PDB file of N, CA and C in Angstrom:
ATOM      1  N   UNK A   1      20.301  65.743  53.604  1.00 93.00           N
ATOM      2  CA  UNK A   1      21.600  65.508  52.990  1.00 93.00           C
ATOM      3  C   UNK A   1      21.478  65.840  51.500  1.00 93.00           C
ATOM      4  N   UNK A   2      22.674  66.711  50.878  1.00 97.00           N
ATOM      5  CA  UNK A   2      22.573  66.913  49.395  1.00 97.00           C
ATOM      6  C   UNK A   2      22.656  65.484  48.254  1.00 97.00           C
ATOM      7  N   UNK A   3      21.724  65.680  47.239  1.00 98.00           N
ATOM      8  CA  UNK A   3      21.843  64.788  46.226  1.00 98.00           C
ATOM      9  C   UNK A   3      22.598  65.125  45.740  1.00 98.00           C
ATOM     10  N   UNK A   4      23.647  64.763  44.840  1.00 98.00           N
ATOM     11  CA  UNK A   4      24.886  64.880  44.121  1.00 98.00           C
ATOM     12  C   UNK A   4      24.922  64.392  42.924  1.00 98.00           C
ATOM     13  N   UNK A   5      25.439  64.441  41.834  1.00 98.00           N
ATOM     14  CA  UNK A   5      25.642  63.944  41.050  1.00 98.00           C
ATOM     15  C   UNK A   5      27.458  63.727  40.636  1.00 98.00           C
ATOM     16  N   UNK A   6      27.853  62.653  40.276  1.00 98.00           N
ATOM     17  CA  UNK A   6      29.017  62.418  41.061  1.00 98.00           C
ATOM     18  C   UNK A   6      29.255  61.805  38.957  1.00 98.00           C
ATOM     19  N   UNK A   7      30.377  62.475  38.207  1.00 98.00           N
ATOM     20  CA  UNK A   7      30.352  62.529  36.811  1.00 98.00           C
ATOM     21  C   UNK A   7      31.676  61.623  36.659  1.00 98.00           C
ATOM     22  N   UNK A   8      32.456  60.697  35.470  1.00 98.00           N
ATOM     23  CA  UNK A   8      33.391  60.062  35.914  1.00 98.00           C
ATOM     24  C   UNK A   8      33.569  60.443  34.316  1.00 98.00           C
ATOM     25  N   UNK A   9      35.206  60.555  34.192  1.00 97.00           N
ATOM     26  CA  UNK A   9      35.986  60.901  32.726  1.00 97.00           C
ATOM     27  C   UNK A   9      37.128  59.892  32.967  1.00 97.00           C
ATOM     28  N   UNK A  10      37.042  59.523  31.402  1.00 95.00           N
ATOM     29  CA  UNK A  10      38.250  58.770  30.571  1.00 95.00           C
ATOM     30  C   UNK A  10      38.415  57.623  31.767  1.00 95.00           C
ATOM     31  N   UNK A  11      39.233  57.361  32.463  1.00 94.00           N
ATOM     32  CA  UNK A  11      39.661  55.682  33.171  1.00 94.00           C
ATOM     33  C   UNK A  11      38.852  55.916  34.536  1.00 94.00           C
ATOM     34  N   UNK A  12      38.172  56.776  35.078  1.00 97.00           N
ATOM     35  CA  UNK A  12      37.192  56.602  35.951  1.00 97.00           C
ATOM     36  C   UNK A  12      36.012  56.209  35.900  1.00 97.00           C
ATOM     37  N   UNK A  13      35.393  56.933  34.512  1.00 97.00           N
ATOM     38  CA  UNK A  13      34.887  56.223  33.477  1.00 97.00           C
ATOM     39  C   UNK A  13      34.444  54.766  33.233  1.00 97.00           C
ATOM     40  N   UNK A  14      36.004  54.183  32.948  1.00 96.00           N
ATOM     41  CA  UNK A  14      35.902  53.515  32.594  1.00 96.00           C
ATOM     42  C   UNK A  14      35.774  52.156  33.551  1.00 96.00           C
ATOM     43  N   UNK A  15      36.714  52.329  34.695  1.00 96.00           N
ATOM     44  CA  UNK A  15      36.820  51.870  36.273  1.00 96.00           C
ATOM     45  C   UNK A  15      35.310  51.720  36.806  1.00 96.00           C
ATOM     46  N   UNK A  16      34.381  53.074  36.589  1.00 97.00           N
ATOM     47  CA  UNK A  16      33.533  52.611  36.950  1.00 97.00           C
ATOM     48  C   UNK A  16      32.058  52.076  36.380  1.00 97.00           C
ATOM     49  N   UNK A  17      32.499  51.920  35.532  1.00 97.00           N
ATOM     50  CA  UNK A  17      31.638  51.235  34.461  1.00 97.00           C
ATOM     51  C   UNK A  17      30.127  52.191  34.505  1.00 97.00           C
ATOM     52  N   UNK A  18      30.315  53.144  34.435  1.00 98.00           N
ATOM     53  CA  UNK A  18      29.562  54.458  34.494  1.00 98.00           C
ATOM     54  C   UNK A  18      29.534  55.849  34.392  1.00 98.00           C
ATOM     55  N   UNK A  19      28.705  56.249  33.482  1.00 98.00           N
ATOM     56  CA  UNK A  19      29.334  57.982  32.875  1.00 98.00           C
ATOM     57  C   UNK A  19      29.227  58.536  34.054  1.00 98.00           C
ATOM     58  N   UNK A  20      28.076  58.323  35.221  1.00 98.00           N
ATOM     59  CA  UNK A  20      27.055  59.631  35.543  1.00 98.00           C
ATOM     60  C   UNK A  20      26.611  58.688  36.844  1.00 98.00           C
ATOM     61  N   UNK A  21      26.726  59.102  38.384  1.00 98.00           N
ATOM     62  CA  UNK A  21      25.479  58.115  39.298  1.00 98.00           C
ATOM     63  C   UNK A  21      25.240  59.040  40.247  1.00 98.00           C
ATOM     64  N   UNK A  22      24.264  59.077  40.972  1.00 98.00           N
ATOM     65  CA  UNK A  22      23.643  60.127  42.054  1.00 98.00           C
ATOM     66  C   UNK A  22      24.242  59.718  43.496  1.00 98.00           C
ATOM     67  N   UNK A  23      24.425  60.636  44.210  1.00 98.00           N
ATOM     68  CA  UNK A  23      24.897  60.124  45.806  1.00 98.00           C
ATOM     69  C   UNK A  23      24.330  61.221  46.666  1.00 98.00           C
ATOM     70  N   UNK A  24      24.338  60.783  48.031  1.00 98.00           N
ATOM     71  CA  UNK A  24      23.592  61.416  48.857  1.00 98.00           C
ATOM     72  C   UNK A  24      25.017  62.134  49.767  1.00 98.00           C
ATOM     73  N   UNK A  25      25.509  63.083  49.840  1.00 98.00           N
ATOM     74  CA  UNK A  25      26.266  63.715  50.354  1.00 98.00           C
ATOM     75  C   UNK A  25      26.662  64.880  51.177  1.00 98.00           C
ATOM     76  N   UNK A  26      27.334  65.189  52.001  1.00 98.00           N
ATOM     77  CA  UNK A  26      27.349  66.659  52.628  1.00 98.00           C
ATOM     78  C   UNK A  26      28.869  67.418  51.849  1.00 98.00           C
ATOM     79  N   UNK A  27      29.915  66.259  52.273  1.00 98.00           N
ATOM     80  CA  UNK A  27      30.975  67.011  51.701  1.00 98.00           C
ATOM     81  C   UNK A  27      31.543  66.192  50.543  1.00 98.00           C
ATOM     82  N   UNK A  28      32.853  66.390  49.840  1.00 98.00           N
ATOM     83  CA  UNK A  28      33.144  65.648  48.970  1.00 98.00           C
ATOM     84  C   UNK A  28      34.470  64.238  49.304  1.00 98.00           C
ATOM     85  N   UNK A  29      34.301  64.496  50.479  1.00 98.00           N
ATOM     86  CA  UNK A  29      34.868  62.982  51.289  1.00 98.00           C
ATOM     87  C   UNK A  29      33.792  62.537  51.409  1.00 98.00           C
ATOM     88  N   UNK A  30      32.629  62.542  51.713  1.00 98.00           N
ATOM     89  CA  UNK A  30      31.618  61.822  52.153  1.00 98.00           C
ATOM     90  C   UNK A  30      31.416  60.966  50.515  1.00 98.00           C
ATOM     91  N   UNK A  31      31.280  62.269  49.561  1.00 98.00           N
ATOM     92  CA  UNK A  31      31.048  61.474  48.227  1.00 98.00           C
ATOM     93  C   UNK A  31      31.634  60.056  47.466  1.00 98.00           C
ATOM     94  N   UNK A  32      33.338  60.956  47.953  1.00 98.00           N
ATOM     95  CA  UNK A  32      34.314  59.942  47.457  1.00 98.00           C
ATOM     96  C   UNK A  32      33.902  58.530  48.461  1.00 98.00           C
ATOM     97  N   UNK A  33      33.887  58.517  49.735  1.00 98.00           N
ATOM     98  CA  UNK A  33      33.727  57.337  50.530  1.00 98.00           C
ATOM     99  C   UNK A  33      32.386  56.507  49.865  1.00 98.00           C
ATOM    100  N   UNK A  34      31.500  57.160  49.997  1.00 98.00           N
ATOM    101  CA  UNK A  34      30.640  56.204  48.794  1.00 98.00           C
ATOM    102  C   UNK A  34      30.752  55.550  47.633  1.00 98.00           C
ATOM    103  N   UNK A  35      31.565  56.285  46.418  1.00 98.00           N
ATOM    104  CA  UNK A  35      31.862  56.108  45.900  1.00 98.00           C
ATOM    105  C   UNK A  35      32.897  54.828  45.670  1.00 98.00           C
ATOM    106  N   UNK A  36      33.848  54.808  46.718  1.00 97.00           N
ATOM    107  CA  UNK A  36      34.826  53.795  47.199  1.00 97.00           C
ATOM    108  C   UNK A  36      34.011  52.222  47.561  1.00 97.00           C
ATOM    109  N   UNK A  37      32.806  52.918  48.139  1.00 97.00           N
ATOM    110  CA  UNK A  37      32.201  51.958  48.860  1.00 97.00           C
ATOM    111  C   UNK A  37      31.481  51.210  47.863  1.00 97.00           C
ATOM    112  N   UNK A  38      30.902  51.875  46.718  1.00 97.00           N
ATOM    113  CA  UNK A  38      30.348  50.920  45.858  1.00 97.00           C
ATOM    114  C   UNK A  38      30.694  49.813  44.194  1.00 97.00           C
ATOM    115  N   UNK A  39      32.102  50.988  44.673  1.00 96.00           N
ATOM    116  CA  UNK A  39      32.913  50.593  43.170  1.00 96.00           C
ATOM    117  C   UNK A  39      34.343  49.889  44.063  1.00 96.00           C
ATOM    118  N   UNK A  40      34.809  49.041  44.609  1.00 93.00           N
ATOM    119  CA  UNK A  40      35.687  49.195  45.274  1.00 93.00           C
ATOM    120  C   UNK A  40      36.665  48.349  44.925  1.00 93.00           C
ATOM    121  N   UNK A  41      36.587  47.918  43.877  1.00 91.00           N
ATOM    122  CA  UNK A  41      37.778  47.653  42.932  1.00 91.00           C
ATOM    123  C   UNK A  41      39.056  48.659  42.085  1.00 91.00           C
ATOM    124  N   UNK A  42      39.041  48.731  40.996  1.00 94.00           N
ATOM    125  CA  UNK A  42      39.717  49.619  40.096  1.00 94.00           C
ATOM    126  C   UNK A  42      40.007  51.094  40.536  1.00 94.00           C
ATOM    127  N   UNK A  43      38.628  51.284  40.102  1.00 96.00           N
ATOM    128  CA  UNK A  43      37.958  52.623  40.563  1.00 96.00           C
ATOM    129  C   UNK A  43      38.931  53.447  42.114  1.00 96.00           C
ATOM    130  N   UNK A  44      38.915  52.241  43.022  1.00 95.00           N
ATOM    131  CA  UNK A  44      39.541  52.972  44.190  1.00 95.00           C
ATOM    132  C   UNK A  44      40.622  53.424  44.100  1.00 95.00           C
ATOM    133  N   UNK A  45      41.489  53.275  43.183  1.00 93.00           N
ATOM    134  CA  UNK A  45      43.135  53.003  42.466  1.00 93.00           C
ATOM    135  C   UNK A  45      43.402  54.275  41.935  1.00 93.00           C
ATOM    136  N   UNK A  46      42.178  54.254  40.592  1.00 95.00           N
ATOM    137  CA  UNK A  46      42.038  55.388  39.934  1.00 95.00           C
ATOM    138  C   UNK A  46      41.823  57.113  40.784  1.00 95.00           C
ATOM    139  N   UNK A  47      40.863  56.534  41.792  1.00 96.00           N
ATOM    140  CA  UNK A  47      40.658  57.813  42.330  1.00 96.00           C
ATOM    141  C   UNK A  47      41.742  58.295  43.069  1.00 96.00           C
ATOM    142  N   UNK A  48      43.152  58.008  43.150  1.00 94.00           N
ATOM    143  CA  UNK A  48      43.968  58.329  43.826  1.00 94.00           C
ATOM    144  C   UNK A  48      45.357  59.310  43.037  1.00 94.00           C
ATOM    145  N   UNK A  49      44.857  58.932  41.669  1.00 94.00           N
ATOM    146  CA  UNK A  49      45.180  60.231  41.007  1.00 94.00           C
ATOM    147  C   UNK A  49      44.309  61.328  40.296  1.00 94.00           C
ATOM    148  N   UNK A  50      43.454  61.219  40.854  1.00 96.00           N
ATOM    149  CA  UNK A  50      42.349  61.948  40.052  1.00 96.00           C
ATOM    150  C   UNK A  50      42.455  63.394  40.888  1.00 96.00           C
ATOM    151  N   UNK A  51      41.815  64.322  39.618  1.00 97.00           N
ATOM    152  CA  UNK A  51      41.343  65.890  40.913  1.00 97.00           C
ATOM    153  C   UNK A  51      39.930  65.952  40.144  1.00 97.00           C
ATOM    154  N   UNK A  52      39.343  67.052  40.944  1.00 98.00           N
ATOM    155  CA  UNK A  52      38.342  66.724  41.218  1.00 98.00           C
ATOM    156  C   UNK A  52      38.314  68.360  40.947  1.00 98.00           C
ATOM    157  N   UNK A  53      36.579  68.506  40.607  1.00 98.00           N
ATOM    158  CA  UNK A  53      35.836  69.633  40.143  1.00 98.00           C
ATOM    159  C   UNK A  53      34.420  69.827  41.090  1.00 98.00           C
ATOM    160  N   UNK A  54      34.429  70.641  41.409  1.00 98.00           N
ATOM    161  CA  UNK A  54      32.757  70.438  42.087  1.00 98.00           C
ATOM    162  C   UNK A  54      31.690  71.806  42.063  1.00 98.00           C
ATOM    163  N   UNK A  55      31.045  71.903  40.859  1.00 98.00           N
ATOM    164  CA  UNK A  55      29.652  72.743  40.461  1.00 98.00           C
ATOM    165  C   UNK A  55      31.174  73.391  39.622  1.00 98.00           C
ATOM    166  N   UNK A  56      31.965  73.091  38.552  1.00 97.00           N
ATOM    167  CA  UNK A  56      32.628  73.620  37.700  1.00 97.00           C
ATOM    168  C   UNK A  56      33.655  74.322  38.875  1.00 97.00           C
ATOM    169  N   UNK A  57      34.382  74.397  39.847  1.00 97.00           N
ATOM    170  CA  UNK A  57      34.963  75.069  40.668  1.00 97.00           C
ATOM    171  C   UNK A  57      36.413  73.863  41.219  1.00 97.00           C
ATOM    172  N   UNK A  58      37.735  74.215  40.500  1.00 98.00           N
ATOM    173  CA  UNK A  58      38.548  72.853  41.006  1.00 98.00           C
ATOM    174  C   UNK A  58      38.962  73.137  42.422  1.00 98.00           C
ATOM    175  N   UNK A  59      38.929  71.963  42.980  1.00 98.00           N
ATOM    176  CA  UNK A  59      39.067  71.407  44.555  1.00 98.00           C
ATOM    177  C   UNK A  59      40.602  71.749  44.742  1.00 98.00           C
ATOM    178  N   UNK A  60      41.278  71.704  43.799  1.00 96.00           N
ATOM    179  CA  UNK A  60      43.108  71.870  44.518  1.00 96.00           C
ATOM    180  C   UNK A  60      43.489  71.132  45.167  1.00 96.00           C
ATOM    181  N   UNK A  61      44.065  71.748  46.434  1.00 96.00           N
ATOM    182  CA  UNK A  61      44.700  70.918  47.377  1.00 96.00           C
ATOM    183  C   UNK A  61      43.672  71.086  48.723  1.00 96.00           C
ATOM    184  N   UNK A  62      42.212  72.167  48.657  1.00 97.00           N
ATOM    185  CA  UNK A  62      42.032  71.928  49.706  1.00 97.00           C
ATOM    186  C   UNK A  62      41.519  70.335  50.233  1.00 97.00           C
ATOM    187  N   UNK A  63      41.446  69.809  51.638  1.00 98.00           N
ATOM    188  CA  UNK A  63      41.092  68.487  52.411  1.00 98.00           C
ATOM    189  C   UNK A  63      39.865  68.210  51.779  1.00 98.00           C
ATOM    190  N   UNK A  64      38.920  67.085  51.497  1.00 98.00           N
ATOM    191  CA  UNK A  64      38.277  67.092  51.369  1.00 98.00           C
ATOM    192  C   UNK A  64      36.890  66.852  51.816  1.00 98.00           C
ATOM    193  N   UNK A  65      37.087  66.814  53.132  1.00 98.00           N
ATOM    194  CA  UNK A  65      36.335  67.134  54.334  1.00 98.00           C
ATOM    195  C   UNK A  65      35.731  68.879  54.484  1.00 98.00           C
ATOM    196  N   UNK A  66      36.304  69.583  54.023  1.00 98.00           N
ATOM    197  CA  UNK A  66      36.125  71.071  53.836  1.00 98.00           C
ATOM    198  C   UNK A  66      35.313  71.547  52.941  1.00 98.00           C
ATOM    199  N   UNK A  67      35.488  70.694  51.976  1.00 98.00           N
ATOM    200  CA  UNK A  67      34.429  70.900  50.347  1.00 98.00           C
ATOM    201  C   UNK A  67      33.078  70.206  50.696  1.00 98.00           C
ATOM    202  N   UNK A  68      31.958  71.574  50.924  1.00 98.00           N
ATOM    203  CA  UNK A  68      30.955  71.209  51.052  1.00 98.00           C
ATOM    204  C   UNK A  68      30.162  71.387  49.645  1.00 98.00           C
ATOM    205  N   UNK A  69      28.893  70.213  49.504  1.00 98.00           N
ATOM    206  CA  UNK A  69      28.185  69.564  48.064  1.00 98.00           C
ATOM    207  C   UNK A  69      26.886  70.404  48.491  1.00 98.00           C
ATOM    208  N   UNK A  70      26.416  71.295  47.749  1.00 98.00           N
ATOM    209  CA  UNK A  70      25.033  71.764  47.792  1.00 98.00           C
ATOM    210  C   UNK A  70      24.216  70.569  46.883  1.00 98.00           C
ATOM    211  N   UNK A  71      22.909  70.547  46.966  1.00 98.00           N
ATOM    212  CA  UNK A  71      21.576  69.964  46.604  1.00 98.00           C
ATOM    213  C   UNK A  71      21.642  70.261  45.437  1.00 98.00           C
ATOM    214  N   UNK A  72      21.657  69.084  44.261  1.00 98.00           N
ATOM    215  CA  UNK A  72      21.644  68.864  43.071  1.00 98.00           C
ATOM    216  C   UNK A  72      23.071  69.651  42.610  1.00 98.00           C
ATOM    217  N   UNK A  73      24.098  69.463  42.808  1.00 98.00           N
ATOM    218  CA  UNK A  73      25.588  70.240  43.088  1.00 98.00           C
ATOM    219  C   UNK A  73      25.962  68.920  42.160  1.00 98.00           C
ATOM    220  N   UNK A  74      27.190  69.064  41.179  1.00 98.00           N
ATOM    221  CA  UNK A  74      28.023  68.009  40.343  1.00 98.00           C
ATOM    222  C   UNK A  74      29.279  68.121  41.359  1.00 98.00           C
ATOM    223  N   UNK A  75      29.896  66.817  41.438  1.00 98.00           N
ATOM    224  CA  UNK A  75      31.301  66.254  41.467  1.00 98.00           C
ATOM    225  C   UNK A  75      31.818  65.818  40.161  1.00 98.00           C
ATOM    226  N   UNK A  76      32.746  66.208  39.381  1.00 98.00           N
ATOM    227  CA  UNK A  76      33.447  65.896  38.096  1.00 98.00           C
ATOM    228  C   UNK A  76      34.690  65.175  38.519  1.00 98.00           C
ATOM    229  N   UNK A  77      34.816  64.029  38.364  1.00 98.00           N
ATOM    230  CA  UNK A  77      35.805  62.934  38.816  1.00 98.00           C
ATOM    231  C   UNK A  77      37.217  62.952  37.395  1.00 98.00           C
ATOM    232  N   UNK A  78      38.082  63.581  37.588  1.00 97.00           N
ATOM    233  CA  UNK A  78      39.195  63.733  36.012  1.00 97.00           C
ATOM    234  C   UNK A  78      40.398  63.301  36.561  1.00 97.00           C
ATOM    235  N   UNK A  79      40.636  62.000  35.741  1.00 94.00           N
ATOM    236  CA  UNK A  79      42.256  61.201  36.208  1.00 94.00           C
ATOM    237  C   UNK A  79      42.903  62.111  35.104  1.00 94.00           C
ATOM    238  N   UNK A  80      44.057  62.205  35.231  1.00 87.00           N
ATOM    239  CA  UNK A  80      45.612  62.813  35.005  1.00 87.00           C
ATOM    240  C   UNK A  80      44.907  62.294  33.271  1.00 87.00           C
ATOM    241  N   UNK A  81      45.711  63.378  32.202  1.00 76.00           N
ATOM    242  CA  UNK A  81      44.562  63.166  31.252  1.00 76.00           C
ATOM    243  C   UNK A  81      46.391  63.237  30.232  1.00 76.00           C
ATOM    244  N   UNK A  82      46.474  62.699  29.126  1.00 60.00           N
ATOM    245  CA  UNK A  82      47.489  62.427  28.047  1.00 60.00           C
ATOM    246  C   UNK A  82      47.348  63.530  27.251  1.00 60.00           C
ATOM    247  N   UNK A  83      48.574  64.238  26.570  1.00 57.00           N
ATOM    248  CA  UNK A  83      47.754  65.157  26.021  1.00 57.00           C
ATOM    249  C   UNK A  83      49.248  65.799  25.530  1.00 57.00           C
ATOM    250  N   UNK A  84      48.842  66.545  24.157  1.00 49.00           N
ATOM    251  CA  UNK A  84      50.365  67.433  23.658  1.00 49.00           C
ATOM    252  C   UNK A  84      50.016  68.398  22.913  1.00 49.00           C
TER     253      UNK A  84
END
C-alpha cells in the first residue's frame, strides 16, 4: 500500500491541528477515510468544502475512488480560500 503524505492549508490546518501527517493509501478516498477516521471532529466538516491536489495535479470533479496515490505521492488538502 502507498505511503502518502496527506498536507493540510489555512482551516484544515487548522481543524487538524497539523501542517503535514503520513497515511497508508491506494486511492484518495481511502486517504480521505483515514483521515476522517482520525480527526473526526471539525476537520470532517472542513473537508467537505475542500479540493484537493494530488503530486501538484487538481482532482476536479473526478470520484475519488478513481484517484490513485503512488508511494511517497502528496495529497494537498485546500478549503475555499478568501481572497481579492
Amino acid at each position: 500500500m502507498p505511503k502518502v503524505t496527506v498536507r493540510y492549508w489555512a482551516a484544515a490546518k487548522a481543524a487538524a491541528g497539523v501542517a503535514e501527517e503520513p497515511y497508508d493509501a491506494v486511492t484518495l478516498a481511502d486517504a480521505l477515510a483515514a483521515v476522517r477516521e482520525r480527526h473526526p471532529g471539525e476537520l470532517t466538516s472542513v473537508l467537505q468544502r475542500c479540493s484537493f491536489l494530488v503530486d501538484g495535479d487538481p482532482v476536479g470533479t473526478r470520484a475519488h475512488e478513481t484517484v490513485r496515490l503512488a508511494e511517497g505521492g502528496t495529497v494537498e488538502v485546500l478549503p475555499p480560500f478568501a481572497g481579492g
